[in-house]
CSV table of C-alpha atoms in Angstrom, one decimal:
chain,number,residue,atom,x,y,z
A,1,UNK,CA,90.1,107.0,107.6
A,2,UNK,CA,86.9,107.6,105.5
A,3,UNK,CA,86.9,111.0,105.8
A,4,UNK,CA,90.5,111.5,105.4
A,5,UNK,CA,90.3,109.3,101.9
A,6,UNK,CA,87.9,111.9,100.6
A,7,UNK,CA,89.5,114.8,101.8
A,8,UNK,CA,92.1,114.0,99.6
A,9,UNK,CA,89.5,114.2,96.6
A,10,UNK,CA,90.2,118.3,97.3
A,11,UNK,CA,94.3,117.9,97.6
A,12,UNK,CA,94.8,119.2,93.7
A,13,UNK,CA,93.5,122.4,94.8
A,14,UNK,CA,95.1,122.6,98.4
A,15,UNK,CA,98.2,121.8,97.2
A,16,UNK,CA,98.9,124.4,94.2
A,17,UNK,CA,98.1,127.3,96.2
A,18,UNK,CA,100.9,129.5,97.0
A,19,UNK,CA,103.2,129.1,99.5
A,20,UNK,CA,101.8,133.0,101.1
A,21,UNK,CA,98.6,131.6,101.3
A,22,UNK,CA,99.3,128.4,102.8
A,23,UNK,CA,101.2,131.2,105.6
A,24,UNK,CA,98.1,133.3,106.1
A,25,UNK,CA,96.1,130.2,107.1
A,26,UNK,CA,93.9,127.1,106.2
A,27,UNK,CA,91.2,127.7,103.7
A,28,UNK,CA,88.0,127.4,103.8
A,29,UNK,CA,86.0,123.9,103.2
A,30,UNK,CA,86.0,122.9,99.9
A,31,UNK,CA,82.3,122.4,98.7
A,32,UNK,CA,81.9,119.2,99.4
A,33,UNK,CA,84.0,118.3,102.6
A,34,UNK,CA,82.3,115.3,104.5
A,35,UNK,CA,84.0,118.0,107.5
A,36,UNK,CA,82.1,120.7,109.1
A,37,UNK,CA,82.4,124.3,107.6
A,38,UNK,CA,86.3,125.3,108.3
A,39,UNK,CA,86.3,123.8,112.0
A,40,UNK,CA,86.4,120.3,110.5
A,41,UNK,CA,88.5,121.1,107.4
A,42,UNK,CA,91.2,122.8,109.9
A,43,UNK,CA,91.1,119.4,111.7
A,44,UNK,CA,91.8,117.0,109.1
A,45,UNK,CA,94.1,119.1,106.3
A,46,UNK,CA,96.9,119.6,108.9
A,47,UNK,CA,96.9,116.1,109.8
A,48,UNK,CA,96.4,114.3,106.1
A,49,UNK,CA,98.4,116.8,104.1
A,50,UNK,CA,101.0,116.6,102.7
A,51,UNK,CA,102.7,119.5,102.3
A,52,UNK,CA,104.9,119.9,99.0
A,53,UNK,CA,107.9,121.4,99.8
A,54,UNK,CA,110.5,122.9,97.6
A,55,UNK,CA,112.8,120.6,96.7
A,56,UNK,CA,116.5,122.4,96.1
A,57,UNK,CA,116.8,119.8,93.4
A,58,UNK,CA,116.2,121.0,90.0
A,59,UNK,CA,113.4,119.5,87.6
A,60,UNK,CA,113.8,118.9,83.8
A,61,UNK,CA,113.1,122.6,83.1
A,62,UNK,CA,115.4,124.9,83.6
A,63,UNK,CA,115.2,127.4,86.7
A,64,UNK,CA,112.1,124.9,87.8
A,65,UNK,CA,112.3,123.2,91.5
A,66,UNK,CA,110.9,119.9,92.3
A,67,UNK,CA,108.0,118.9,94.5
A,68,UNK,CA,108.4,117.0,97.2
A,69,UNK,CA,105.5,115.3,99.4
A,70,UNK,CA,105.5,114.5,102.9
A,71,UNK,CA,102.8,111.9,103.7
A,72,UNK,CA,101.5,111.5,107.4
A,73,UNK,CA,101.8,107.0,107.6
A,74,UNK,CA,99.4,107.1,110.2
A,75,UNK,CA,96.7,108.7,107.5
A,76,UNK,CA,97.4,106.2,105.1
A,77,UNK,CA,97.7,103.0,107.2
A,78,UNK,CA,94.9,101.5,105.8
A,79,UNK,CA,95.9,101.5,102.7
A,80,UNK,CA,100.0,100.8,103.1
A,81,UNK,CA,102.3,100.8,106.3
A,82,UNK,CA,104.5,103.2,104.9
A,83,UNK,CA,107.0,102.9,108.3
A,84,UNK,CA,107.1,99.5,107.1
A,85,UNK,CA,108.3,100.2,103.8
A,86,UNK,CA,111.2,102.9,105.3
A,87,UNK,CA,112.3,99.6,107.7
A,88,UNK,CA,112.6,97.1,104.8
A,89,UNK,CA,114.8,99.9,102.5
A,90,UNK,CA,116.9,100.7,105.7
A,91,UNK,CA,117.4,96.8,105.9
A,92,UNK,CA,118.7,96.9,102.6
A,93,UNK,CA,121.5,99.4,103.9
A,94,UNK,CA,122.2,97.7,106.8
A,95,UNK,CA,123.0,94.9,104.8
A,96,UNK,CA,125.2,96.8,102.5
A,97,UNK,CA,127.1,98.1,105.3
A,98,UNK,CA,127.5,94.6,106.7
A,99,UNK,CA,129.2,93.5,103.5
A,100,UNK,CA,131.4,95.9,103.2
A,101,UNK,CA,132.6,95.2,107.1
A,102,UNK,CA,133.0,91.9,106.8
A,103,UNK,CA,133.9,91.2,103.2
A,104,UNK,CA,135.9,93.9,101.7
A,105,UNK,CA,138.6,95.3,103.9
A,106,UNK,CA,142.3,95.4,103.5
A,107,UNK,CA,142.9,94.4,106.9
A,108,UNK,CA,142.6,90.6,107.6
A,109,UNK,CA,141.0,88.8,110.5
A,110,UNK,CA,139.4,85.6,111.0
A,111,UNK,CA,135.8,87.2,110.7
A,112,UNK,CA,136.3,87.7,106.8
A,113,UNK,CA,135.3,84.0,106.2
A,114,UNK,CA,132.7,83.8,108.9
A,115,UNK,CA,129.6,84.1,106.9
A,116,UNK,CA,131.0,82.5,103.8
A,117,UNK,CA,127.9,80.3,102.5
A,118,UNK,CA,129.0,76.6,101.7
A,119,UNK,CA,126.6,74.5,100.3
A,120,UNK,CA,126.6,70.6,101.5
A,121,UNK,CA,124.1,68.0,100.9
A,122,UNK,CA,122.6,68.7,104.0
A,123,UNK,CA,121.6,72.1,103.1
A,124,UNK,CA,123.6,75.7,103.1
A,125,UNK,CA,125.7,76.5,106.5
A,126,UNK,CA,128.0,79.5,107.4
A,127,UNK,CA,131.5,78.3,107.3
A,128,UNK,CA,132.0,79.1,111.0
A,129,UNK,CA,129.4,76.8,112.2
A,130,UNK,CA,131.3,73.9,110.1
A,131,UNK,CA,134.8,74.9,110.8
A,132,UNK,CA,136.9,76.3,113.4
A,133,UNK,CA,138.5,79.7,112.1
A,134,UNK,CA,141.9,81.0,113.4
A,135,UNK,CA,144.7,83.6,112.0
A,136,UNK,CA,147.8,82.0,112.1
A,137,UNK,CA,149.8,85.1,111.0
A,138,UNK,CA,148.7,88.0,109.0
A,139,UNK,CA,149.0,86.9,105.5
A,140,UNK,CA,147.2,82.8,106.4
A,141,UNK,CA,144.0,81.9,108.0
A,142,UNK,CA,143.3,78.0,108.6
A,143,UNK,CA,140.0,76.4,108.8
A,144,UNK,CA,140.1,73.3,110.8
A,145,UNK,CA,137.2,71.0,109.2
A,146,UNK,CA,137.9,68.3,111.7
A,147,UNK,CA,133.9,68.3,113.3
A,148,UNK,CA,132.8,67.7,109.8
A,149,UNK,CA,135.7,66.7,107.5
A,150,UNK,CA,132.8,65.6,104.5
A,151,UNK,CA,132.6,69.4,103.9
A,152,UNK,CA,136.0,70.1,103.3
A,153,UNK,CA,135.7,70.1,99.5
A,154,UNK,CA,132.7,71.9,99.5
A,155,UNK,CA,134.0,74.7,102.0
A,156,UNK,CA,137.2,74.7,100.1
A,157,UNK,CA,134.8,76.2,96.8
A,158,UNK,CA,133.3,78.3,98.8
A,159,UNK,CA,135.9,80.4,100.0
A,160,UNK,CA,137.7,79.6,96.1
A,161,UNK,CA,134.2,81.5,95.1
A,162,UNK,CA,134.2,83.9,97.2
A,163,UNK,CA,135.3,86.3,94.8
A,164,UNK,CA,138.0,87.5,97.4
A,165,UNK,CA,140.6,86.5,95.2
A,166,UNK,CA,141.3,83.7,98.1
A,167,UNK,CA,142.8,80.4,96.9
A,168,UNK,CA,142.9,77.7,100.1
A,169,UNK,CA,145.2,74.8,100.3
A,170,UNK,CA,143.9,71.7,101.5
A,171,UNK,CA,145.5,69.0,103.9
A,172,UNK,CA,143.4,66.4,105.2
A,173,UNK,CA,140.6,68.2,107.1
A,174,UNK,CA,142.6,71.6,107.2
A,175,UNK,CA,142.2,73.9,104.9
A,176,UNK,CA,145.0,76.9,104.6
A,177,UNK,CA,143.9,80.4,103.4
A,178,UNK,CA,147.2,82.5,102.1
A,179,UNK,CA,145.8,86.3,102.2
A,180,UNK,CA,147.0,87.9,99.3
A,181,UNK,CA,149.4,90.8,99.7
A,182,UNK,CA,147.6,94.1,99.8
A,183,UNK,CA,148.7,95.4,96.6
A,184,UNK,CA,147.5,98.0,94.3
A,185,UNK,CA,146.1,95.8,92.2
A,186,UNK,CA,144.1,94.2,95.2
A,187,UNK,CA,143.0,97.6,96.5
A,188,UNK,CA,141.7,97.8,92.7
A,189,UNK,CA,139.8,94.1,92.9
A,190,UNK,CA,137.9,95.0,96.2
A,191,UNK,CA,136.8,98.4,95.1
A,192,UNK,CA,134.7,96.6,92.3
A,193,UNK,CA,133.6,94.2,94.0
A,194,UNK,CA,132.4,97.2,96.1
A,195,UNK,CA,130.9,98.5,93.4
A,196,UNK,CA,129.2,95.1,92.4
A,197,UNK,CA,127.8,94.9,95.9
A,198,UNK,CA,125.9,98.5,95.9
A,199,UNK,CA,124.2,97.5,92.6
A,200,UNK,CA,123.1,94.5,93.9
A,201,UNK,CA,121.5,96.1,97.0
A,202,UNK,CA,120.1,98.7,94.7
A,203,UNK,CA,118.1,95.9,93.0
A,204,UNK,CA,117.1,94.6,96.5
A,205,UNK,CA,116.2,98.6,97.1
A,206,UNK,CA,113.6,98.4,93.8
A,207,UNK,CA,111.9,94.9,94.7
A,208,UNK,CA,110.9,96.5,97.6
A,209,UNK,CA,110.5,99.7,96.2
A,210,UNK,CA,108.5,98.0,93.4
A,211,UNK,CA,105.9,95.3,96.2
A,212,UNK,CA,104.6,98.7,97.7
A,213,UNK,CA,103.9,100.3,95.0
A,214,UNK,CA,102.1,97.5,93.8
A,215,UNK,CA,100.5,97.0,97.4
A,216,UNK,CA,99.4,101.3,96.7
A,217,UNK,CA,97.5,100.6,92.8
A,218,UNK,CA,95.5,97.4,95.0
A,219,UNK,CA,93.2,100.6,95.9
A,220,UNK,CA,93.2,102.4,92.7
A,221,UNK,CA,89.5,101.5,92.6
A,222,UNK,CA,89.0,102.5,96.2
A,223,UNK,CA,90.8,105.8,96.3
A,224,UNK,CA,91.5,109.1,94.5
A,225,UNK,CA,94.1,108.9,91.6
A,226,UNK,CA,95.7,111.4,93.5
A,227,UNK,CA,96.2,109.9,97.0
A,228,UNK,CA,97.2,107.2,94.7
A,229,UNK,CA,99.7,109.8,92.8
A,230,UNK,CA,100.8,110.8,95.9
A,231,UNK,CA,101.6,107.9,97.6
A,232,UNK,CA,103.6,106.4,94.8
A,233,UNK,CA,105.8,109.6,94.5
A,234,UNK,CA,106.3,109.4,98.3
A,235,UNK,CA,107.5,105.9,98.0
A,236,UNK,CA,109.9,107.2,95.4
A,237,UNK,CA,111.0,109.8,97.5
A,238,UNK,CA,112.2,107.4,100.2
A,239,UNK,CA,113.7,105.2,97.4
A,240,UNK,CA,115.9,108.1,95.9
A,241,UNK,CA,117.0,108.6,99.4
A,242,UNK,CA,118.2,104.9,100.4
A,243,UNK,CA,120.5,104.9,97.0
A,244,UNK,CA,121.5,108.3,97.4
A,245,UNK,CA,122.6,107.1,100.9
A,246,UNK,CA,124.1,103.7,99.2
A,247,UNK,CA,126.0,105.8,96.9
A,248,UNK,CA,127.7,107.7,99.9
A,249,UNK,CA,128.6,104.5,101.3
A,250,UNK,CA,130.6,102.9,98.3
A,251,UNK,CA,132.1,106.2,97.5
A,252,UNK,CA,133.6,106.4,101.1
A,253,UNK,CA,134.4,102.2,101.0
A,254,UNK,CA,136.4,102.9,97.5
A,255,UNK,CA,137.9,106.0,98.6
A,256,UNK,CA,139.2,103.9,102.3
A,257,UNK,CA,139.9,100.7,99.7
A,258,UNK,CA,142.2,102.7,97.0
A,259,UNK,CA,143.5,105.3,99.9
């Protein structure tokens, strides 16, 4: 790992030269290398670097094309777990995908209220581990509260604050859910809400965006500013990705929602 961290002392001028040369071969050791003449610099460039590729994006300037870097993780383990990083973004779409499954649909099933949050004085529960969920015809749903009727009120706000444009009727310990006719205006409700719900995994996308980039400038002091360049536009790479993907998904949710 020692060696590879001061290899990358000699990326600036590895990584400018042309594409053609990069074709006709490695070059030779940079003056320098801890590596032996050639053999050892053919050994670790391959592995450590990081080829930038053409993007087919354009920069700022006119007729320019945008780098791209590819970073090997297992080079740069010591420093940040870059798989890691690609897991917790995924996570983030996962989660956005979830949401829009369960929570914004225009077909109606018992499932939509499942994972509605209610808050009691014992602490925040699912509303299908407090109350028993059934459809009793397409446009009502009925939560039976009878295993724990004190969380009735409280289970009634939550589904009132859902911000499915649900408002339950209470009767003792059962609680009545009319579903709202699937009107245009509806359609029109649950494609923001759509909207609402990307943004908000987009800030979850940044946080974590955001803790490994700061986990990167811990070794500012340890490594090159350019692994450190590097390893931050790489992260921003796979950031740009994740919302470019999250932006896929709400437009085909609003296009499904509005028809």
């Amino acid at each position: 790992m020692a060696m590879a961290i001061r290899c990358f002392r000699h990326l600036p001028s590895l990584l400018y030269r042309s594409s053609f040369a990069m074709i006709r071969g490695l070059p030779q050791a940079p003056a320098g290398c801890p590596a032996l003449p050639l053999d050892g610099c053919r050994q670790c460039v391959p592995q450590m670097l990081l080829t930038r590729q053409l993007a087919t994006k354009k920069a700022k300037g006119k007729g320019q094309t945008q780098a791209r870097v590819n970073i090997s993780a297992a080079l740069v383990e010591d420093i940040i777990n870059l798989e890691e990083t690609s897991e917790d973004m995924q996570a983030v779409v996962e989660a956005l995908k979830e949401d829009f499954s369960r929570n914004l649909s225009v077909r109606t099933s018992p499932g939509v209220l499942d994972h509605i949050i209610v808050v009691t004085k014992d602490g925040k529960f699912p509303l299908n581990q407090l109350g028993q969920i059934s459809q009793k015809s397409p446009q009502l749903l009925i939560v039976n509260m009878t295993n724990f009727p004190e969380s009735t009120a409280a289970a009634t706000k939550a589904i009132r604050e859902n911000g499915m444009n649900l408002n339950p009727e209470v009767d003792g310990t059962i609680i009545r859910v009319p579903i709202p006719k699937v009107t245009r205006e509806h359609r029109e409700s649950l494609a923001k809400l759509a909207k609402q719900s990307t943004n908000k995994s987009k800030e979850a996308l940044r946080k974590v965006r955001s803790k490994s980039v700061n986990q990167v400038k811990k070794f500012k002091n340890k490594v090159s500013e350019d692994t450190i360049w590097l390893l931050e536009k790489q992260i921003q790479q796979m950031a740009d990705s994740t919302a470019a993907e999250m932006d896929k998904l709400l437009a085909a949710k609003t296009k499904e929602l509005l028809g």
